Coordinates of N, CA and C and ligand atoms in Angstrom, one line a residue:
X1 N 120.7 -37.2 64.1 CA 120.6 -37.7 62.7 C 120.9 -39.2 62.7
X2 N 120.0 -40.0 62.1 CA 120.2 -41.4 62.0 C 121.4 -41.7 61.1
X3 N 122.2 -42.7 61.4 CA 123.4 -43.0 60.6 C 122.9 -43.5 59.2
X4 N 121.7 -44.0 59.1 CA 121.3 -44.6 57.8 C 120.9 -43.5 56.9
X5 N 120.7 -42.3 57.4 CA 120.2 -41.2 56.5 C 121.3 -40.6 55.7
X6 N 121.0 -40.3 54.4 CA 122.1 -39.7 53.5 C 122.1 -38.2 53.8
X7 N 123.3 -37.7 54.2 CA 123.4 -36.3 54.5 C 123.4 -35.5 53.2
X8 N 122.4 -34.6 53.1 CA 122.1 -33.9 51.8 C 122.2 -32.4 52.0
X9 N 122.8 -31.8 50.9 CA 122.8 -30.3 50.9 C 121.9 -29.9 49.8
X10 N 121.2 -28.8 50.0 CA 120.3 -28.2 49.0 C 120.9 -26.9 48.6
X11 N 121.1 -26.7 47.3 CA 121.7 -25.5 46.7 C 120.6 -24.6 46.1
X12 N 120.5 -23.4 46.5 CA 119.5 -22.5 46.1 C 120.0 -21.1 45.6
X13 N 119.2 -20.4 44.9 CA 119.6 -19.0 44.5 C 118.5 -18.0 44.9
X14 N 117.3 -18.5 45.3 CA 116.2 -17.5 45.6 C 115.3 -18.0 46.6
X15 N 114.0 -18.0 46.2 CA 112.9 -18.3 47.1 C 113.1 -19.5 48.0
X16 N 113.4 -20.6 47.4 CA 113.7 -21.8 48.1 C 112.5 -22.6 48.5
X17 N 111.4 -22.5 47.8 CA 110.2 -23.3 48.1 C 110.4 -24.8 47.9
X18 N 111.2 -25.2 47.0 CA 111.5 -26.6 46.8 C 112.4 -27.1 47.9
X19 N 113.3 -26.3 48.3 CA 114.2 -26.6 49.5 C 113.3 -26.9 50.7
X20 N 112.3 -26.0 50.9 CA 111.4 -26.1 52.0 C 110.6 -27.4 52.0
X21 N 110.2 -27.8 50.8 CA 109.4 -29.1 50.6 C 110.3 -30.2 51.0
X22 N 111.6 -30.1 50.7 CA 112.6 -31.2 51.0 C 112.8 -31.2 52.5
X23 N 112.9 -30.1 53.1 CA 113.1 -30.0 54.6 C 111.9 -30.6 55.3
X24 N 110.7 -30.2 54.8 CA 109.5 -30.7 55.5 C 109.4 -32.3 55.4
X25 N 109.8 -32.8 54.2 CA 109.7 -34.3 54.1 C 110.7 -34.9 55.0
X26 N 111.9 -34.3 55.1 CA 113.0 -34.9 55.9 C 112.8 -34.8 57.4
X27 N 111.8 -34.0 57.7 CA 111.4 -34.0 59.2 C 110.9 -35.3 59.7
X28 N 110.5 -36.2 58.7 CA 110.1 -37.5 59.1 C 111.3 -38.4 59.3
X29 N 111.6 -38.9 60.5 CA 112.8 -39.6 60.7 C 113.0 -40.9 59.8
X30 N 111.9 -41.3 59.2 CA 112.0 -42.5 58.2 C 112.4 -42.0 56.8
X31 N 112.4 -40.7 56.6 CA 112.8 -40.3 55.2 C 114.3 -40.6 55.1
X32 N 114.7 -41.1 53.9 CA 116.1 -41.7 53.8 C 117.2 -40.7 53.7
X33 N 116.9 -39.4 53.6 CA 117.9 -38.3 53.5 C 117.6 -37.3 54.6
X34 N 118.7 -36.7 55.1 CA 118.5 -35.6 56.0 C 119.1 -34.3 55.4
X35 N 118.4 -33.2 55.5 CA 118.8 -32.0 54.9 C 119.7 -31.3 55.9
X36 N 121.0 -31.3 55.7 CA 122.0 -30.9 56.7 C 122.6 -29.6 56.4
X37 N 122.5 -29.1 55.2 CA 123.2 -27.9 54.7 C 122.4 -27.2 53.6
X38 N 122.2 -25.9 53.7 CA 121.7 -25.2 52.5 C 122.7 -24.1 52.1
X39 N 123.1 -24.2 50.8 CA 124.1 -23.3 50.3 C 123.4 -22.3 49.3
X40 N 123.6 -21.0 49.4 CA 123.1 -20.1 48.4 C 124.3 -19.4 47.7
X41 N 124.1 -19.0 46.5 CA 125.1 -18.2 45.8 C 124.8 -16.8 45.8
X42 N 123.7 -16.4 46.4 CA 123.3 -15.0 46.5 C 122.9 -14.6 47.9
X43 N 123.4 -13.5 48.4 CA 123.1 -13.2 49.8 C 121.6 -12.9 50.0
X44 N 120.9 -12.5 49.0 CA 119.4 -12.1 49.1 C 118.5 -13.3 48.8
X45 N 119.1 -14.5 48.8 CA 118.3 -15.7 48.6 C 117.3 -15.9 49.8
X46 N 116.0 -15.7 49.5 CA 115.1 -15.7 50.6 C 115.1 -17.0 51.4
X47 N 115.4 -18.1 50.7 CA 115.4 -19.4 51.4 C 116.4 -19.6 52.5
X48 N 117.4 -18.7 52.6 CA 118.4 -18.8 53.7 C 117.7 -18.6 55.0
X49 N 116.8 -17.6 55.1 CA 116.2 -17.3 56.4 C 115.3 -18.5 56.8
X50 N 114.6 -19.1 55.9 CA 113.8 -20.3 56.3 C 114.7 -21.4 56.9
X51 N 115.8 -21.7 56.2 CA 116.7 -22.7 56.6 C 117.3 -22.4 58.0
X52 N 117.7 -21.2 58.2 CA 118.2 -20.8 59.5 C 117.2 -20.9 60.6
X53 N 116.0 -20.5 60.3 CA 114.9 -20.6 61.3 C 114.5 -22.0 61.6
X54 N 114.9 -22.9 60.8 CA 114.7 -24.3 61.0 C 115.9 -25.1 61.5
X55 N 116.9 -24.3 61.9 CA 118.1 -25.0 62.6 C 119.0 -25.7 61.6
X56 N 118.9 -25.3 60.3 CA 119.7 -26.0 59.3 C 120.9 -25.1 59.1
X57 N 122.1 -25.7 59.0 CA 123.3 -24.9 58.7 C 123.2 -24.3 57.3
X58 N 123.7 -23.1 57.2 CA 123.7 -22.5 55.9 C 125.1 -22.0 55.5
X59 N 125.3 -21.8 54.3 CA 126.6 -21.2 53.8 C 126.3 -20.4 52.6
X60 N 127.0 -19.3 52.5 CA 126.8 -18.4 51.4 C 128.1 -18.4 50.6
X61 N 128.0 -18.8 49.4 CA 129.2 -18.9 48.5 C 128.8 -18.0 47.3
X62 N 129.2 -16.7 47.4 CA 128.8 -15.7 46.4 C 129.6 -15.9 45.1
X63 N 128.9 -16.2 44.0 CA 129.6 -16.5 42.8 C 130.4 -15.2 42.3
X64 N 129.9 -14.0 42.6 CA 130.5 -12.8 42.1 C 131.9 -12.6 42.8
X65 N 132.2 -13.3 43.8 CA 133.5 -13.1 44.5 C 134.5 -14.0 43.9
X66 N 134.2 -14.8 42.9 CA 135.1 -15.7 42.3 C 135.4 -15.4 40.8
X67 N 136.7 -15.5 40.4 CA 137.1 -15.0 39.1 C 136.7 -16.1 38.0
X68 N 136.5 -17.3 38.4 CA 136.2 -18.3 37.4 C 135.2 -19.3 38.0
X69 N 134.5 -20.1 37.1 CA 133.6 -21.1 37.6 C 134.4 -22.2 38.4
X70 N 135.6 -22.4 38.0 CA 136.4 -23.4 38.7 C 136.6 -23.0 40.1
X71 N 136.9 -21.7 40.3 CA 137.2 -21.2 41.7 C 135.9 -21.3 42.5
X72 N 134.8 -20.9 41.9 CA 133.5 -21.0 42.6 C 133.2 -22.4 43.0
X73 N 133.3 -23.3 42.1 CA 133.0 -24.7 42.4 C 133.9 -25.3 43.4
X74 N 135.2 -24.8 43.5 CA 136.1 -25.3 44.5 C 135.7 -24.8 45.9
X75 N 135.1 -23.6 45.9 CA 134.6 -23.1 47.2 C 133.3 -23.9 47.6
X76 N 132.5 -24.2 46.7 CA 131.3 -25.0 47.0 C 131.8 -26.4 47.5
X77 N 132.7 -27.0 46.8 CA 133.2 -28.3 47.3 C 133.8 -28.2 48.7
X78 N 134.5 -27.1 49.0 CA 135.1 -27.0 50.3 C 134.0 -27.0 51.4
X79 N 132.9 -26.3 51.1 CA 131.7 -26.3 52.0 C 131.1 -27.7 52.2
X80 N 131.0 -28.3 51.0 CA 130.3 -29.7 51.1 C 131.2 -30.7 51.8
X81 N 132.5 -30.6 51.6 CA 133.4 -31.5 52.3 C 133.5 -31.2 53.8
X82 N 133.5 -30.0 54.1 CA 133.6 -29.7 55.6 C 132.4 -30.1 56.3
X83 N 131.2 -30.1 55.6 CA 130.0 -30.6 56.3 C 129.7 -32.0 56.0
X84 N 130.6 -32.7 55.4 CA 130.5 -34.2 55.2 C 129.2 -34.5 54.4
X85 N 128.9 -33.7 53.4 CA 127.7 -33.9 52.6 C 127.9 -35.1 51.6
X86 N 126.9 -35.9 51.5 CA 127.0 -37.1 50.6 C 126.1 -37.0 49.4
X87 N 125.2 -36.0 49.3 CA 124.2 -36.0 48.2 C 123.8 -34.5 48.0
X88 N 123.6 -34.1 46.8 CA 123.3 -32.7 46.5 C 121.9 -32.6 45.8
X89 N 121.0 -31.7 46.2 CA 119.8 -31.3 45.5 C 120.0 -29.9 45.0
X90 N 119.9 -29.7 43.7 CA 119.8 -28.3 43.2 C 118.3 -27.9 43.2
X91 N 118.0 -26.8 43.7 CA 116.6 -26.4 43.8 C 116.5 -24.9 43.5
X92 N 116.3 -24.6 42.2 CA 116.3 -23.2 41.8 C 117.7 -22.6 41.9
X93 N 118.8 -23.4 41.7 CA 120.1 -22.9 41.8 C 120.6 -22.5 40.4
X94 N 120.8 -21.1 40.2 CA 120.9 -20.5 38.9 C 122.4 -20.4 38.5
X95 N 123.2 -21.4 38.7 CA 124.6 -21.4 38.2 C 124.8 -22.7 37.5
X96 N 125.5 -22.6 36.4 CA 126.0 -23.8 35.7 C 127.3 -24.3 36.4
X97 N 127.3 -25.6 36.8 CA 128.4 -26.1 37.4 C 129.4 -26.7 36.4
X98 N 130.7 -26.7 36.8 CA 131.7 -27.2 35.8 C 131.5 -28.7 35.6
X99 N 132.0 -29.2 34.5 CA 131.9 -30.6 34.2 C 132.7 -31.4 35.2
X100 N 133.8 -30.9 35.7 CA 134.6 -31.6 36.7 C 133.8 -31.8 38.0
X101 N 133.2 -30.7 38.4 CA 132.4 -30.8 39.7 C 131.3 -31.8 39.5
X102 N 130.5 -31.7 38.4 CA 129.4 -32.6 38.1 C 129.9 -34.1 38.1
X103 N 131.1 -34.3 37.4 CA 131.6 -35.7 37.3 C 132.0 -36.2 38.7
X104 N 132.5 -35.3 39.6 CA 132.9 -35.8 40.9 C 131.7 -36.2 41.7
X105 N 130.5 -35.6 41.4 CA 129.3 -35.9 42.1 C 128.3 -36.9 41.3
X106 N 128.8 -37.4 40.3 CA 128.0 -38.2 39.4 C 127.1 -39.3 40.2
X107 N 125.8 -39.3 40.0 CA 124.9 -40.2 40.7 C 124.5 -39.7 42.0
X108 N 125.1 -38.6 42.5 CA 124.8 -38.0 43.8 C 124.4 -36.6 43.7
X109 N 123.9 -36.1 42.5 CA 123.5 -34.8 42.4 C 122.3 -34.7 41.5
X110 N 121.2 -34.1 42.0 CA 119.9 -34.1 41.2 C 119.4 -32.7 41.1
X111 N 118.5 -32.5 40.2 CA 117.9 -31.1 40.0 C 116.4 -31.2 39.7
X112 N 115.7 -30.1 40.0 CA 114.3 -30.1 39.6 C 114.2 -29.0 38.5
X113 N 113.4 -29.4 37.5 CA 113.3 -28.5 36.3 C 111.8 -28.4 36.0
X114 N 111.3 -27.1 35.7 CA 109.9 -26.9 35.5 C 109.5 -27.2 34.1
X115 N 109.7 -28.4 33.6 CA 109.1 -28.8 32.3 C 109.1 -30.3 32.3
X116 N 108.4 -30.9 31.3 CA 108.5 -32.3 31.0 C 109.7 -32.6 30.1
X117 N 110.9 -32.7 30.8 CA 112.1 -33.0 30.0 C 111.9 -34.2 29.1
X118 N 112.4 -34.3 27.9 CA 113.4 -33.4 27.3 C 112.8 -32.1 26.7
X119 N 111.5 -31.8 26.9 CA 110.9 -30.6 26.3 C 111.4 -29.4 27.2
X120 N 111.6 -28.3 26.6 CA 111.8 -27.0 27.2 C 112.9 -27.0 28.3
X121 N 114.1 -27.4 27.8 CA 115.3 -27.2 28.7 C 115.5 -25.7 28.8
X122 N 116.3 -25.3 29.9 CA 116.6 -23.9 30.0 C 115.6 -23.1 30.7
X123 N 115.5 -21.8 30.4 CA 114.7 -20.8 31.1 C 113.3 -20.6 30.5
X124 N 112.5 -19.9 31.2 CA 111.2 -19.4 30.7 C 110.3 -20.6 30.2
X125 N 110.3 -21.7 30.9 CA 109.7 -22.9 30.4 C 108.2 -22.7 30.3
X126 N 107.6 -22.0 31.2 CA 106.1 -21.9 31.2 C 105.6 -21.0 30.0
X127 N 106.3 -19.9 29.8 CA 105.9 -19.1 28.6 C 106.1 -19.8 27.3
X128 N 107.2 -20.6 27.3 CA 107.5 -21.3 26.1 C 106.5 -22.5 25.8
X129 N 106.1 -23.1 26.9 CA 105.1 -24.2 26.8 C 103.8 -23.6 26.3
X130 N 103.4 -22.4 26.8 CA 102.1 -21.8 26.3 C 102.3 -21.4 24.8
X131 N 103.4 -20.8 24.5 CA 103.6 -20.4 23.1 C 103.6 -21.6 22.1
X132 N 104.0 -22.8 22.6 CA 104.0 -24.0 21.8 C 102.7 -24.7 21.8
X133 N 101.7 -24.1 22.6 CA 100.3 -24.6 22.7 C 100.3 -26.1 23.0
X134 N 101.1 -26.5 23.9 CA 101.1 -27.9 24.4 C 99.9 -28.1 25.3
X135 N 99.4 -29.3 25.3 CA 98.2 -29.7 26.1 C 98.6 -30.0 27.5
X136 N 99.8 -30.5 27.7 CA 100.3 -30.9 29.0 C 101.7 -30.3 29.2
X137 N 101.9 -29.9 30.5 CA 103.2 -29.4 30.9 C 103.5 -30.0 32.3
X138 N 104.6 -29.6 32.9 CA 104.9 -30.3 34.2 C 106.3 -30.0 34.7
X139 N 106.8 -31.0 35.4 CA 108.1 -30.8 36.0 C 108.8 -32.1 36.0
X140 N 110.1 -32.1 36.1 CA 111.0 -33.3 36.1 C 112.1 -33.2 37.2
X141 N 112.3 -34.3 37.9 CA 113.5 -34.3 38.7 C 114.5 -35.3 38.0
X142 N 115.7 -34.8 37.8 CA 116.6 -35.6 36.9 C 118.1 -35.5 37.5
X143 N 118.8 -36.5 37.2 CA 120.2 -36.5 37.5 C 120.9 -35.4 36.8
X144 N 121.9 -34.8 37.4 CA 122.7 -33.7 36.8 C 123.9 -34.3 36.1
X145 N 124.0 -33.9 34.9 CA 125.2 -34.3 34.1 C 125.8 -33.0 33.5
X146 N 126.8 -33.1 32.7 CA 127.5 -31.9 32.2 C 126.6 -31.1 31.3
X147 N 125.7 -31.8 30.5 CA 124.8 -31.1 29.6 C 123.6 -30.5 30.4
X148 N 123.2 -29.2 30.1 CA 122.1 -28.5 30.8 C 120.8 -29.3 30.7
X149 N 120.3 -29.6 31.8 CA 118.9 -30.3 31.9 C 118.9 -31.6 31.1
X150 N 120.0 -32.3 31.0 CA 120.1 -33.5 30.1 C 120.2 -34.8 30.8
X151 N 120.4 -34.8 32.2 CA 120.6 -36.1 32.9 C 119.3 -36.9 32.9
X152 N 119.5 -38.2 33.2 CA 118.4 -39.1 33.2 C 117.2 -38.7 34.2
X153 N 116.0 -38.8 33.7 CA 114.9 -38.4 34.6 C 114.6 -39.4 35.6
X154 N 114.4 -39.0 36.8 CA 114.0 -39.8 38.0 C 112.5 -39.9 38.1
X155 N 111.9 -38.8 38.0 CA 110.4 -38.7 38.2 C 109.8 -37.4 37.6
X156 N 108.6 -37.5 37.0 CA 108.0 -36.4 36.4 C 106.5 -36.3 37.0
X157 N 106.0 -35.1 36.9 CA 104.5 -34.9 37.2 C 104.0 -34.0 36.1
X158 N 102.7 -34.3 35.7 CA 102.1 -33.6 34.6 C 100.9 -32.8 35.1
X159 N 100.7 -31.6 34.4 CA 99.5 -30.8 34.7 C 98.9 -30.5 33.3
X160 N 97.6 -30.4 33.2 CA 96.9 -30.0 32.0 C 97.1 -28.5 31.8
X161 N 97.3 -28.1 30.6 CA 97.4 -26.6 30.3 C 96.0 -26.2 30.0
X162 N 95.5 -25.1 30.7 CA 94.2 -24.6 30.6 C 94.1 -23.5 29.6
X163 N 92.9 -23.3 29.0 CA 92.8 -22.3 27.9 C 93.2 -20.9 28.4
X164 N 92.9 -20.6 29.6 CA 93.1 -19.2 30.1 C 94.4 -19.1 30.9
X165 N 95.3 -20.1 30.8 CA 96.5 -20.0 31.6 C 97.4 -18.9 31.1
X166 N 98.1 -18.3 32.1 CA 99.2 -17.3 31.8 C 100.5 -18.1 32.3
X167 N 101.6 -17.5 32.0 CA 102.8 -18.2 32.6 C 102.8 -18.3 34.1
X168 N 102.2 -17.3 34.7 CA 102.1 -17.3 36.2 C 101.2 -18.3 36.7
X169 N 100.0 -18.5 36.1 CA 99.0 -19.5 36.7 C 99.6 -20.9 36.4
X170 N 100.2 -21.0 35.2 CA 100.7 -22.4 34.9 C 101.9 -22.7 35.8
X171 N 102.8 -21.7 36.1 CA 103.9 -21.9 37.0 C 103.4 -22.3 38.4
X172 N 102.4 -21.7 38.9 CA 101.9 -22.0 40.2 C 101.4 -23.4 40.3
X173 N 100.7 -23.9 39.2 CA 100.2 -25.3 39.3 C 101.4 -26.2 39.2
X174 N 102.3 -25.9 38.3 CA 103.5 -26.8 38.2 C 104.3 -26.8 39.5
X175 N 104.4 -25.7 40.2 CA 105.2 -25.6 41.4 C 104.6 -26.5 42.5
X176 N 103.3 -26.6 42.6 CA 102.7 -27.5 43.6 C 103.1 -28.9 43.3
X177 N 103.2 -29.3 42.0 CA 103.7 -30.6 41.7 C 105.2 -30.8 42.0
X178 N 105.9 -29.7 41.8 CA 107.4 -29.8 42.1 C 107.5 -30.1 43.6
X179 N 106.8 -29.4 44.4 CA 106.9 -29.7 45.9 C 106.5 -31.1 46.2
X180 N 105.5 -31.7 45.5 CA 105.1 -33.0 45.8 C 106.1 -34.1 45.3
X181 N 106.7 -33.9 44.1 CA 107.6 -35.0 43.6 C 109.0 -34.8 44.0
X182 N 109.5 -33.6 44.4 CA 111.0 -33.5 44.7 C 111.3 -34.4 45.9
X183 N 110.6 -34.4 47.0 CA 110.9 -35.3 48.1 C 110.8 -36.8 47.6
X184 N 109.8 -37.1 46.8 CA 109.7 -38.5 46.4 C 110.9 -38.9 45.6
X185 N 111.3 -38.1 44.7 CA 112.4 -38.4 43.8 C 113.7 -38.5 44.6
X186 N 113.9 -37.6 45.6 CA 115.1 -37.6 46.4 C 115.2 -39.0 47.1
X187 N 114.0 -39.4 47.7 CA 114.0 -40.6 48.4 C 114.3 -41.8 47.5
X188 N 113.7 -41.7 46.3 CA 114.0 -42.8 45.3 C 115.5 -42.9 44.9
X189 N 116.1 -41.7 44.7 CA 117.5 -41.6 44.3 C 118.4 -42.1 45.3
X190 N 118.2 -41.7 46.6 CA 119.1 -42.2 47.6 C 118.9 -43.7 47.9
X191 N 117.7 -44.1 47.8 CA 117.5 -45.6 48.0 C 118.1 -46.4 46.9
X192 N 118.0 -45.9 45.7 CA 118.7 -46.6 44.6 C 120.2 -46.6 44.8
X193 N 120.7 -45.5 45.2 CA 122.2 -45.4 45.5 C 122.6 -46.4 46.5
X194 N 121.8 -46.5 47.6 CA 122.1 -47.5 48.6 C 122.1 -48.9 48.2
X195 N 121.2 -49.2 47.2 CA 121.0 -50.6 46.7 C 121.9 -50.8 45.5
X196 N 122.6 -49.8 45.0 CA 123.4 -50.0 43.9 C 122.7 -50.0 42.6
X197 N 121.4 -49.8 42.6 CA 120.6 -49.8 41.3 C 120.4 -48.4 40.8
X198 N 120.2 -48.3 39.5 CA 119.9 -47.0 38.9 C 118.5 -46.5 39.4
X199 N 118.4 -45.2 39.6 CA 117.1 -44.7 40.1 C 116.2 -44.2 39.1
X200 N 116.7 -44.0 37.8 CA 115.9 -43.4 36.8 C 114.9 -44.5 36.3
X201 N 113.7 -44.0 36.0 CA 112.7 -45.0 35.6 C 112.6 -45.1 34.0
X202 N 113.5 -44.4 33.4 CA 113.6 -44.4 31.9 C 112.6 -43.5 31.2
Ligands
GRF301 C1 111.4 -23.8 40.4 O1 110.3 -23.7 39.5 C2 112.4 -24.8 39.9 O2 111.9 -25.8 39.2 C3 113.2 -23.9 39.0 O3 113.3 -22.7 39.7 C4 112.2 -22.6 40.6 C5 112.8 -22.4 41.9 O4 111.8 -22.1 42.9 N1 114.5 -24.5 38.7 P1 112.1 -22.2 44.4 O5 113.4 -21.4 44.7 O6 112.3 -23.7 44.7 O7 110.9 -21.7 45.1

């Protein structure tokens, strides 16, 4: 690992296709972040197998083993500290982190959300976009703050909503854009951090 690369952990709960896109991008030694750890909160997270097969260290921190969000976040922090992680990407991570944890990582934790924020925060974004009859939908990479899906947007991608779209067809088109922009947004965020400038484009 090049000393100049920012050591990054990806936190997942399931499939992990965005994590995979980040790993593929970071295979380029010029990419400014290295994916050094994948943490899942569920033992059945399919992305764990991909990470292990690619020689990436993995950790399982099962939320159901902890009595409180604080205890779960402390266990997460212990893993991050012991692996000397400098930056966190949430990628389909289905746990709300405590305000204290988020504050400790302010500016160094980002998330991908399948909507054009600030529209459609929360779950079921594709079905809600279709129900609202929007002409455009998409995805956003944003800084993580204490408010759900509220942090500053770093990058977005748009897709046209088609007349015959179902939540599944729309989700598939948005997911392709997620895989394209998450590595770009991670690179932008870590470069901005290194230069001391804000990474959000407003
Ligand atoms: C993605 O659509 C992401 O935007 C959302 O959950 C999904 C996770 O997919 N937060 P994957 O695990 O990255 O394949």
